[in-house]
Short mmCIF file of C-alpha atoms and ligand atoms in Angstrom, two decimals:
data_model
loop_
_atom_site.label_atom_id
_atom_site.label_comp_id
_atom_site.label_asym_id
_atom_site.label_seq_id
_atom_site.Cartn_x
_atom_site.Cartn_y
_atom_site.Cartn_z
CA MET U 1 -20.01 169.38 -26.19
CA PRO U 2 -22.11 168.03 -29.07
CA ILE U 3 -25.58 169.56 -29.23
CA ALA U 4 -28.62 167.35 -28.68
CA LEU U 5 -30.34 166.58 -31.97
CA PRO U 6 -33.90 167.88 -31.97
CA GLN U 7 -36.75 165.38 -32.19
CA ILE U 8 -38.12 165.10 -35.74
CA PRO U 9 -41.13 163.16 -37.08
CA PRO U 10 -40.64 159.51 -38.10
CA PHE U 11 -41.82 160.27 -41.69
CA LYS U 12 -41.20 162.63 -44.58
CA THR U 13 -43.41 164.13 -47.30
CA LYS U 14 -44.17 162.32 -50.58
CA VAL U 15 -47.43 163.97 -51.70
CA VAL U 16 -48.30 167.61 -51.06
CA GLU U 17 -51.60 169.44 -50.80
CA PRO U 18 -51.68 173.17 -51.62
CA VAL U 19 -52.59 175.83 -49.09
CA TYR U 20 -53.93 179.19 -50.27
CA PHE U 21 -53.02 182.45 -48.61
CA ARG U 22 -55.42 185.36 -48.40
CA THR U 23 -55.16 188.70 -46.68
CA LYS U 24 -56.63 189.39 -43.28
CA GLU U 25 -59.08 191.79 -44.96
CA GLU U 26 -60.28 189.05 -47.34
CA ARG U 27 -60.81 186.68 -44.42
CA ARG U 28 -62.63 189.34 -42.43
CA GLN U 29 -65.04 189.81 -45.31
CA LYS U 30 -65.45 186.05 -45.95
CA ILE U 31 -66.26 185.16 -42.34
CA GLN U 32 -68.90 187.90 -42.29
CA GLU U 33 -70.37 186.50 -45.55
CA VAL U 34 -70.74 183.06 -43.93
CA HIS U 35 -72.44 184.57 -40.86
CA TYR U 36 -69.47 184.03 -38.53
CA ASN U 37 -69.93 180.25 -38.63
CA LEU U 38 -66.57 178.50 -39.10
CA PHE U 39 -68.31 175.32 -40.36
CA ASN U 40 -69.56 177.32 -43.37
CA LEU U 41 -66.07 178.08 -44.69
CA HIS U 42 -64.81 176.25 -47.76
CA SER U 43 -61.64 174.47 -46.66
CA ASP U 44 -59.46 176.32 -49.22
CA TRP U 45 -60.12 179.45 -47.16
CA VAL U 46 -58.41 177.81 -44.17
CA ILE U 47 -54.62 177.76 -43.70
CA VAL U 48 -54.24 175.52 -40.62
CA ASP U 49 -57.37 173.46 -40.01
CA LEU U 50 -57.72 172.33 -36.39
CA ILE U 51 -61.50 171.85 -36.41
CA THR U 52 -61.12 168.11 -35.69
CA ASP U 53 -58.60 165.25 -35.65
CA SER U 54 -61.30 162.87 -36.93
CA GLY U 55 -60.64 161.50 -40.41
CA THR U 56 -58.22 164.34 -41.18
CA GLY U 57 -54.92 162.46 -40.90
CA ALA U 58 -52.43 161.61 -43.67
CA MET U 59 -52.03 157.99 -44.83
CA SER U 60 -48.67 156.31 -45.35
CA GLU U 61 -47.24 154.85 -48.58
CA GLN U 62 -48.07 151.35 -47.28
CA GLN U 63 -51.66 152.38 -46.72
CA TRP U 64 -51.92 153.81 -50.25
CA ALA U 65 -50.42 150.56 -51.56
CA GLU U 66 -53.25 148.70 -49.78
CA VAL U 67 -55.74 151.03 -51.45
CA MET U 68 -54.52 149.69 -54.83
CA LEU U 69 -54.76 146.10 -53.54
CA GLY U 70 -58.29 146.64 -52.18
CA ASP U 71 -60.55 143.66 -52.92
CA GLU U 72 -64.02 145.01 -53.69
CA SER U 73 -65.76 141.62 -53.67
CA TYR U 74 -69.22 141.84 -52.14
CA ALA U 75 -68.64 138.74 -50.03
CA GLY U 76 -65.42 137.32 -48.67
CA SER U 77 -63.19 140.31 -49.53
CA GLU U 78 -59.48 139.62 -49.00
CA SER U 79 -59.21 143.14 -47.51
CA TYR U 80 -61.71 142.16 -44.80
CA PHE U 81 -59.53 139.23 -43.79
CA LYS U 82 -56.47 141.50 -43.62
CA LEU U 83 -58.41 143.82 -41.31
CA LYS U 84 -59.62 140.90 -39.21
CA GLN U 85 -56.05 139.62 -38.86
CA SER U 86 -54.73 143.04 -37.77
CA ILE U 87 -57.43 143.28 -35.10
CA LYS U 88 -56.72 139.71 -33.92
CA ASP U 89 -52.96 140.39 -33.75
CA ILE U 90 -53.21 143.78 -32.03
CA MET U 91 -56.30 143.40 -29.83
CA GLY U 92 -56.89 139.67 -29.54
CA PHE U 93 -60.51 139.57 -30.76
CA ASP U 94 -61.77 136.84 -33.11
CA TYR U 95 -64.93 138.41 -34.49
CA VAL U 96 -65.06 141.69 -36.43
CA THR U 97 -67.92 143.71 -37.89
CA PRO U 98 -66.77 146.63 -40.08
CA THR U 99 -68.91 149.79 -40.08
CA HIS U 100 -68.72 153.09 -41.94
CA GLN U 101 -67.68 155.00 -38.81
CA GLY U 102 -67.85 154.91 -35.00
CA ARG U 103 -71.48 155.91 -34.54
CA ALA U 104 -72.59 153.18 -36.95
CA ALA U 105 -70.83 150.66 -34.71
CA GLU U 106 -72.77 152.14 -31.78
CA ASN U 107 -76.02 151.83 -33.71
CA ILE U 108 -75.49 148.13 -34.45
CA LEU U 109 -74.11 147.17 -31.05
CA PHE U 110 -76.71 149.05 -29.03
CA SER U 111 -79.53 147.75 -31.24
CA ALA U 112 -78.50 144.31 -30.03
CA VAL U 113 -77.89 144.98 -26.33
CA VAL U 114 -79.51 148.24 -25.10
CA ARG U 115 -83.20 148.39 -24.13
CA GLU U 116 -85.56 150.96 -22.62
CA GLY U 117 -84.89 151.29 -18.88
CA HIS U 118 -81.25 150.19 -19.12
CA ALA U 119 -78.41 152.18 -17.57
CA ILE U 120 -74.87 152.30 -18.97
CA PRO U 121 -72.32 153.63 -16.48
CA GLY U 122 -68.77 154.51 -17.45
CA ASN U 123 -66.37 157.41 -17.64
CA ALA U 124 -67.71 160.34 -19.71
CA HIS U 125 -69.52 158.93 -22.77
CA PHE U 126 -68.84 160.53 -26.15
CA ASP U 127 -71.81 162.56 -27.44
CA THR U 128 -72.84 160.10 -30.21
CA THR U 129 -72.57 157.24 -27.69
CA LYS U 130 -74.81 159.11 -25.28
CA GLY U 131 -77.14 159.94 -28.16
CA HIS U 132 -77.46 156.27 -29.18
CA ILE U 133 -78.12 155.25 -25.57
CA GLU U 134 -80.71 157.97 -24.89
CA PHE U 135 -82.38 157.39 -28.27
CA ARG U 136 -83.21 153.91 -26.92
CA LYS U 137 -84.67 155.44 -23.74
CA ALA U 138 -81.78 154.17 -21.65
CA GLU U 139 -79.50 156.24 -19.39
CA ALA U 140 -75.83 157.07 -19.91
CA ILE U 141 -74.32 157.60 -16.47
CA ASP U 142 -71.06 159.52 -16.07
CA CYS U 143 -68.83 158.13 -13.29
CA THR U 144 -65.64 160.03 -14.20
CA ILE U 145 -63.42 161.01 -11.25
CA GLN U 146 -64.09 164.48 -9.81
CA GLU U 147 -60.53 165.70 -10.62
CA ALA U 148 -61.42 165.63 -14.34
CA PHE U 149 -63.57 168.72 -13.93
CA ASP U 150 -60.93 170.84 -12.18
CA THR U 151 -58.90 172.37 -15.03
CA GLU U 152 -56.24 173.84 -12.72
CA LYS U 153 -55.47 170.56 -10.99
CA TYR U 154 -52.93 168.08 -12.37
CA HIS U 155 -53.91 164.42 -12.51
CA PRO U 156 -52.12 162.03 -14.91
CA PHE U 157 -55.29 160.02 -15.68
CA LYS U 158 -58.28 162.34 -15.69
CA GLY U 159 -60.25 159.80 -17.74
CA ASN U 160 -60.39 157.37 -14.77
CA ILE U 161 -63.64 155.95 -13.48
CA ASP U 162 -64.60 156.71 -9.87
CA LEU U 163 -65.09 153.15 -8.58
CA GLU U 164 -67.23 154.19 -5.63
CA LYS U 165 -69.60 156.09 -7.90
CA LEU U 166 -69.67 153.10 -10.25
CA GLU U 167 -70.55 150.66 -7.48
CA GLU U 168 -73.28 152.98 -6.20
CA VAL U 169 -74.81 153.08 -9.68
CA ILE U 170 -74.67 149.28 -9.98
CA GLN U 171 -76.38 148.88 -6.62
CA GLN U 172 -78.95 151.56 -7.37
CA TYR U 173 -80.00 150.14 -10.75
CA GLY U 174 -79.26 146.45 -10.18
CA ARG U 175 -77.17 144.34 -12.52
CA GLU U 176 -80.17 143.23 -14.63
CA ARG U 177 -80.58 146.78 -15.89
CA ILE U 178 -76.91 147.27 -16.77
CA PRO U 179 -76.05 145.49 -20.04
CA PHE U 180 -72.39 146.63 -19.86
CA ILE U 181 -69.98 149.13 -18.37
CA ASN U 182 -68.40 151.46 -20.94
CA ILE U 183 -64.80 152.67 -20.71
CA THR U 184 -63.88 155.33 -23.30
CA VAL U 185 -60.14 155.50 -24.05
CA THR U 186 -58.94 158.19 -24.18
CA CYS U 187 -61.85 160.07 -22.70
CA ASN U 188 -62.74 162.53 -25.47
CA THR U 189 -65.46 164.36 -23.55
CA VAL U 190 -63.09 165.49 -20.77
CA GLY U 191 -60.43 166.58 -23.27
CA GLY U 192 -58.73 163.41 -24.55
CA GLN U 193 -57.66 162.42 -21.02
CA PRO U 194 -56.31 158.88 -20.53
CA VAL U 195 -57.47 156.04 -18.28
CA SER U 196 -54.79 154.23 -16.26
CA MET U 197 -54.18 150.48 -16.49
CA ALA U 198 -54.81 150.21 -12.75
CA ASN U 199 -58.22 151.83 -13.22
CA ILE U 200 -59.09 149.60 -16.19
CA LYS U 201 -58.17 146.50 -14.14
CA ALA U 202 -60.04 147.67 -11.06
CA THR U 203 -63.13 148.46 -13.15
CA CYS U 204 -63.00 144.99 -14.75
CA GLN U 205 -62.64 143.37 -11.34
CA LEU U 206 -65.62 145.22 -9.94
CA ALA U 207 -67.64 144.36 -13.05
CA LYS U 208 -66.71 140.69 -12.68
CA ARG U 209 -68.00 140.66 -9.10
CA TYR U 210 -71.39 141.80 -10.38
CA GLU U 211 -71.16 139.68 -13.56
CA ILE U 212 -71.47 142.70 -15.84
CA PRO U 213 -69.39 142.74 -19.05
CA VAL U 214 -67.01 145.62 -19.77
CA TYR U 215 -67.07 147.22 -23.25
CA MET U 216 -64.61 149.79 -24.54
CA ASP U 217 -65.02 152.72 -26.91
CA ILE U 218 -61.49 152.68 -28.36
CA ALA U 219 -61.26 155.59 -30.85
CA ARG U 220 -57.96 156.73 -29.26
CA TYR U 221 -56.77 153.54 -27.57
CA ALA U 222 -53.20 153.85 -28.90
CA GLU U 223 -52.78 157.35 -27.43
CA ASN U 224 -54.14 155.92 -24.16
CA ALA U 225 -51.53 153.14 -24.26
CA TYR U 226 -48.81 155.75 -24.84
CA PHE U 227 -49.90 157.65 -21.71
CA ILE U 228 -49.91 154.42 -19.69
CA LYS U 229 -46.34 153.72 -20.84
CA THR U 230 -45.09 157.22 -20.06
CA ARG U 231 -47.12 158.07 -16.91
CA GLU U 232 -47.81 154.81 -15.07
CA ASP U 233 -44.77 153.54 -13.16
CA SER U 234 -45.02 149.80 -13.67
CA TYR U 235 -45.42 150.09 -17.48
CA HIS U 236 -42.39 152.17 -18.52
CA ASP U 237 -40.61 149.10 -19.88
CA TRP U 238 -43.60 147.62 -21.67
CA SER U 239 -44.07 147.89 -25.43
CA ILE U 240 -47.19 149.70 -26.69
CA ALA U 241 -48.31 146.41 -28.28
CA ASP U 242 -48.16 144.60 -24.91
CA ILE U 243 -49.92 147.45 -23.11
CA VAL U 244 -52.73 147.37 -25.67
CA LYS U 245 -53.20 143.61 -25.16
CA GLU U 246 -53.26 144.11 -21.39
CA MET U 247 -55.83 146.94 -21.69
CA PHE U 248 -58.18 144.59 -23.55
CA ALA U 249 -57.42 141.43 -21.55
CA GLU U 250 -60.72 141.38 -19.66
CA VAL U 251 -62.86 143.40 -22.07
CA SER U 252 -65.69 141.58 -23.89
CA VAL U 253 -66.45 144.00 -26.73
CA VAL U 254 -64.71 147.01 -28.25
CA TRP U 255 -65.89 149.44 -30.92
CA MET U 256 -63.83 151.97 -32.76
CA SER U 257 -64.14 155.11 -34.80
CA SER U 258 -61.14 154.34 -37.02
CA LYS U 259 -61.02 157.99 -38.10
CA LYS U 260 -58.88 158.59 -35.03
CA ASP U 261 -56.13 156.09 -34.08
CA GLY U 262 -56.90 153.91 -37.13
CA LEU U 263 -55.07 156.50 -39.24
CA VAL U 264 -57.71 156.44 -41.97
CA ASN U 265 -60.18 159.01 -43.29
CA ILE U 266 -63.32 156.95 -42.76
CA GLY U 267 -64.26 153.65 -41.11
CA GLY U 268 -65.01 151.83 -37.89
CA PHE U 269 -65.67 148.40 -36.44
CA ILE U 270 -66.94 146.28 -33.57
CA ALA U 271 -64.63 143.49 -32.31
CA LEU U 272 -65.54 140.81 -29.79
CA HIS U 273 -64.96 137.28 -28.45
CA ASP U 274 -68.52 135.97 -28.30
CA ASP U 275 -69.81 134.24 -31.46
CA GLU U 276 -73.41 134.33 -30.26
CA LEU U 277 -73.41 138.11 -29.89
CA TYR U 278 -71.53 138.41 -33.19
CA ASN U 279 -74.35 136.52 -34.95
CA LYS U 280 -76.91 138.79 -33.33
CA LEU U 281 -75.00 141.88 -34.51
CA GLY U 282 -74.96 140.44 -38.02
CA GLN U 283 -78.68 140.98 -38.50
CA PHE U 284 -78.31 144.67 -37.71
CA THR U 285 -75.12 144.95 -39.80
CA ILE U 286 -77.05 143.70 -42.81
CA ILE U 287 -80.00 146.06 -42.43
CA TYR U 288 -78.00 149.16 -41.45
CA GLU U 289 -74.58 148.85 -43.09
CA GLY U 290 -74.01 146.03 -45.58
CA PHE U 291 -72.89 142.43 -45.86
CA LEU U 292 -70.87 141.00 -42.95
CA THR U 293 -67.48 141.14 -44.69
CA TYR U 294 -67.61 144.84 -45.58
CA GLY U 295 -70.18 146.49 -43.30
CA GLY U 296 -70.05 150.13 -44.33
CA MET U 297 -66.56 150.09 -45.86
CA SER U 298 -65.02 149.58 -49.27
CA GLY U 299 -62.35 146.90 -49.66
CA ARG U 300 -59.66 149.54 -50.17
CA ALA U 301 -60.74 151.38 -47.00
CA MET U 302 -60.54 148.12 -44.99
CA GLY U 303 -57.07 147.43 -46.41
CA ALA U 304 -55.84 150.91 -45.47
CA LEU U 305 -57.24 150.43 -41.97
CA ALA U 306 -55.56 147.02 -41.59
CA VAL U 307 -52.22 148.80 -42.10
CA GLY U 308 -53.19 151.99 -40.22
CA LEU U 309 -53.95 150.04 -37.04
CA ARG U 310 -50.44 148.55 -37.09
CA GLU U 311 -48.79 151.94 -37.73
CA GLY U 312 -50.94 153.58 -35.06
CA ILE U 313 -49.32 151.60 -32.23
CA GLU U 314 -45.70 152.32 -33.28
CA PHE U 315 -43.98 154.09 -30.40
CA ASP U 316 -42.09 156.62 -32.57
CA TYR U 317 -45.30 157.73 -34.27
CA LEU U 318 -47.15 158.12 -30.94
CA ASP U 319 -44.22 159.88 -29.32
CA ASP U 320 -44.09 162.41 -32.16
CA ARG U 321 -47.85 162.93 -32.07
CA VAL U 322 -48.30 163.46 -28.34
CA LYS U 323 -45.19 165.66 -28.17
CA GLN U 324 -46.49 167.82 -31.04
CA VAL U 325 -49.66 168.55 -29.06
CA GLN U 326 -47.49 169.31 -26.00
CA TYR U 327 -45.19 171.52 -28.11
CA LEU U 328 -48.10 173.72 -29.15
CA ALA U 329 -49.26 173.89 -25.53
CA ASP U 330 -45.76 175.03 -24.44
CA ARG U 331 -45.62 177.75 -27.13
CA LEU U 332 -49.06 179.02 -26.07
CA LYS U 333 -48.02 179.12 -22.42
CA GLU U 334 -44.98 181.20 -23.40
CA TYR U 335 -47.41 183.73 -24.85
CA ASN U 336 -49.56 183.52 -21.69
CA ILE U 337 -52.52 182.02 -23.55
CA PRO U 338 -54.69 180.29 -20.90
CA ILE U 339 -55.11 176.57 -21.71
CA GLN U 340 -56.61 173.59 -19.91
CA GLU U 341 -54.03 171.25 -18.34
CA PRO U 342 -52.68 168.66 -18.62
CA VAL U 343 -53.20 168.61 -22.39
CA GLY U 344 -54.66 165.35 -23.70
CA GLY U 345 -53.54 163.25 -26.63
CA HIS U 346 -55.21 164.92 -29.59
CA ALA U 347 -56.31 168.45 -28.77
CA LEU U 348 -55.92 171.45 -26.53
CA TYR U 349 -58.49 173.81 -25.16
CA ILE U 350 -58.16 177.57 -24.77
CA ASP U 351 -60.07 179.26 -21.97
CA ALA U 352 -62.03 182.04 -23.70
CA LYS U 353 -63.48 183.38 -20.44
CA ARG U 354 -59.99 184.24 -19.28
CA MET U 355 -58.90 185.58 -22.67
CA LEU U 356 -61.98 187.74 -23.29
CA PRO U 357 -63.29 188.48 -19.75
CA GLN U 358 -65.19 191.54 -20.99
CA ILE U 359 -67.48 189.45 -23.27
CA PRO U 360 -70.52 188.00 -21.44
CA GLN U 361 -71.34 184.34 -22.04
CA SER U 362 -74.58 185.36 -23.77
CA GLU U 363 -72.42 186.88 -26.56
CA PHE U 364 -70.45 183.65 -27.25
CA PRO U 365 -66.87 184.56 -26.22
CA ALA U 366 -65.35 181.26 -27.40
CA GLN U 367 -66.92 181.73 -30.84
CA LEU U 368 -65.55 185.28 -30.92
CA LEU U 369 -62.10 183.95 -30.10
CA GLY U 370 -62.45 181.38 -32.92
CA VAL U 371 -63.49 184.07 -35.41
CA GLU U 372 -60.64 186.37 -34.34
CA MET U 373 -58.13 183.51 -34.68
CA TYR U 374 -59.46 182.80 -38.16
CA ILE U 375 -59.22 186.43 -39.28
CA GLU U 376 -55.73 186.85 -37.84
CA GLY U 377 -54.08 183.76 -39.33
CA GLY U 378 -56.64 181.60 -41.16
CA VAL U 379 -56.49 179.06 -38.31
CA ARG U 380 -59.76 177.19 -37.69
CA GLY U 381 -60.75 175.71 -34.32
CA VAL U 382 -64.13 174.84 -32.87
CA GLU U 383 -66.25 176.41 -30.14
CA ILE U 384 -67.01 174.26 -27.07
CA GLY U 385 -69.20 176.69 -25.18
CA THR U 386 -72.65 178.26 -25.16
CA LEU U 387 -73.28 177.65 -28.87
CA LEU U 388 -72.49 173.94 -28.58
CA ALA U 389 -74.33 173.61 -25.25
CA ASP U 390 -77.49 174.76 -27.07
CA ARG U 391 -80.88 175.30 -25.36
CA ASP U 392 -82.60 173.47 -22.56
CA PRO U 393 -85.27 171.36 -24.31
CA ILE U 394 -87.85 172.24 -21.67
CA THR U 395 -87.34 175.98 -21.06
CA GLY U 396 -85.95 176.72 -24.55
CA LYS U 397 -83.39 179.03 -22.93
CA ASP U 398 -79.64 178.88 -23.60
CA ARG U 399 -77.78 176.59 -21.23
CA LYS U 400 -74.84 178.22 -19.45
CA PRO U 401 -71.91 175.80 -19.58
CA GLU U 402 -69.29 176.19 -16.89
CA MET U 403 -66.55 176.80 -19.44
CA GLU U 404 -66.16 178.68 -22.71
CA LEU U 405 -63.49 176.81 -24.64
CA LEU U 406 -61.96 176.98 -28.08
CA ARG U 407 -60.70 173.51 -29.08
CA LEU U 408 -57.68 173.07 -31.31
CA ALA U 409 -57.57 169.43 -32.50
CA ILE U 410 -54.37 168.32 -34.23
CA PRO U 411 -54.72 166.08 -37.32
CA ARG U 412 -52.34 163.10 -37.44
CA ARG U 413 -49.13 163.32 -39.54
CA VAL U 414 -50.35 166.47 -41.35
CA TYR U 415 -48.74 169.56 -39.84
CA SER U 416 -45.17 170.40 -38.88
CA ARG U 417 -43.61 172.26 -36.00
CA ASN U 418 -43.66 175.38 -38.22
CA HIS U 419 -47.43 175.16 -38.30
CA MET U 420 -47.56 174.94 -34.50
CA ASP U 421 -45.37 178.06 -34.25
CA TYR U 422 -47.70 179.77 -36.73
CA VAL U 423 -50.78 178.88 -34.67
CA ALA U 424 -49.14 180.12 -31.46
CA ALA U 425 -48.10 183.43 -33.07
CA THR U 426 -51.63 183.87 -34.45
CA LEU U 427 -53.10 183.45 -30.97
CA ALA U 428 -50.48 185.75 -29.44
CA ASN U 429 -51.61 188.52 -31.80
CA VAL U 430 -55.26 187.83 -31.01
CA ALA U 431 -54.46 188.04 -27.30
CA GLU U 432 -52.57 191.31 -27.72
CA ARG U 433 -55.55 193.10 -29.25
CA SER U 434 -58.19 191.22 -27.21
CA ALA U 435 -59.14 194.34 -25.24
CA SER U 436 -60.33 195.98 -28.48
CA ASN U 437 -63.19 193.43 -28.66
CA GLN U 438 -66.01 195.12 -26.81
CA SER U 439 -68.87 192.88 -27.88
CA GLY U 440 -69.59 189.44 -29.31
CA PHE U 441 -72.40 187.99 -31.40
CA ARG U 442 -76.14 187.60 -31.40
CA ILE U 443 -77.98 184.76 -33.15
CA LYS U 444 -79.78 185.53 -36.43
CA ASN U 445 -80.87 181.99 -37.29
CA GLN U 446 -80.59 178.63 -35.55
CA ALA U 447 -81.76 175.05 -36.10
CA GLU U 448 -83.99 173.16 -33.67
CA ILE U 449 -81.15 170.91 -32.44
CA LEU U 450 -77.36 170.75 -32.96
CA ARG U 451 -77.44 174.44 -33.82
CA HIS U 452 -73.69 175.03 -33.82
CA PHE U 453 -73.21 173.38 -37.25
CA THR U 454 -75.52 175.77 -39.10
CA VAL U 455 -76.13 178.76 -36.83
CA GLU U 456 -76.00 182.25 -38.39
CA LEU U 457 -74.57 185.03 -36.24
CA GLU U 458 -74.21 188.80 -36.46
CA LYS U 459 -71.94 191.21 -34.65
CA ILE U 460 -73.40 193.23 -31.82
C1 PLP W 1 -65.37 160.02 -32.75
C2 PLP W 1 -65.83 159.20 -31.66
C3 PLP W 1 -67.01 158.44 -31.75
C4 PLP W 1 -67.92 158.48 -32.98
O1 PLP W 1 -67.26 158.09 -34.12
P1 PLP W 1 -67.55 158.68 -35.57
O2 PLP W 1 -66.54 157.98 -36.42
O3 PLP W 1 -67.36 160.17 -35.51
O4 PLP W 1 -68.95 158.31 -35.93
C5 PLP W 1 -67.39 157.66 -30.68
N1 PLP W 1 -66.65 157.64 -29.54
C6 PLP W 1 -65.51 158.36 -29.42
C7 PLP W 1 -64.73 158.29 -28.15
C8 PLP W 1 -65.07 159.17 -30.46
O5 PLP W 1 -63.96 159.90 -30.31
#
């Protein structure tokens, strides 16, 4: 019997970036020096960096070739027209506004369409999206299905919108106060969970009945299309390209943080059908970002994105990516590390409450787990717990989130299976000596808002 050949990535290495090894003792001292804040580490002190998958991917040789061809003309850049053509071919939209990243797209788009008193329902909004809505004194309303919040329960599409909740919100606020419905694919805020095609279609149908346009926040649309192909029965035989077109068939406007499925290190855009709205956006593009044919991007960055978008919907690439995330999840389960399931497209989440049950939430157990993982193997993740949840603006007291999670986000095309084995072994060792951790941290210094980026901690 011939043995089955193992799955390998659809690429090989051409350029390498050095990694520096230090001893556990050196890391223990360094993390104390930077007040136990993982954001304060210089990256050369990190061996496997899983702090985010945003802008941290590796570009292909074709993308680097486009960097050399980048047209840096202020107006009418050839690279802009390449980007516009890619978006037309892949997504079907005629009008494109480039921006420097996703939140800049939100700033321009919402400046044009969101007003005080508006409500924007959808599945869980990303935090910058929510921020841009609330900054304009409008409401971001989460209509994600209830199953999304039950980490033990399997559901193939935990990013789905609860249509009953959505209709209630529409009736409560009235269609005049709802400028659009927002579908985020995949749904980052609930762990990179996908939205099914059936749910997208049903949401669009409901929206049509009330004459409300549907917009999409598409940072990870290609991973969403992959999950539709592999988890939704009627789409197994469809190509990713056809699924993507179908996802956008009834959507009026999309915006993208290209740092995710665009396979570039910086960039974003808004794409739409309506020339009138496009002209309105143009005024804001010019005051916030730059001229219409570059927005916030250089010509070479637009060229790299034009190619990255095409590579990002290749099945072999997506299959390798999603299976790498799953591979790490499987290794962790073998070591009995408690993770949230099913794992999404770009990251997995470790349950720190179950791993360090002796540490009270007031002592930041997920941060402690992150620090221990860093000391053990130089692996960097990010805390999604009490530090991130921050204080209640009214009482000034720490909020108590339901979960204490450590997120491991996997950069695109950067790490190998060896790295995943290394991360799993690191966590296994942390788990083995977890009982020796008898206390966590207290806060020495914190900023007024968004404290997790700069907070200074000390050991109790
Ligand atoms: C990352 C992200 C954004 C914001 O994009 P930036 O490029 O980080 O500004 C918005 N929405 C979603 C779903 C994202 O994942």
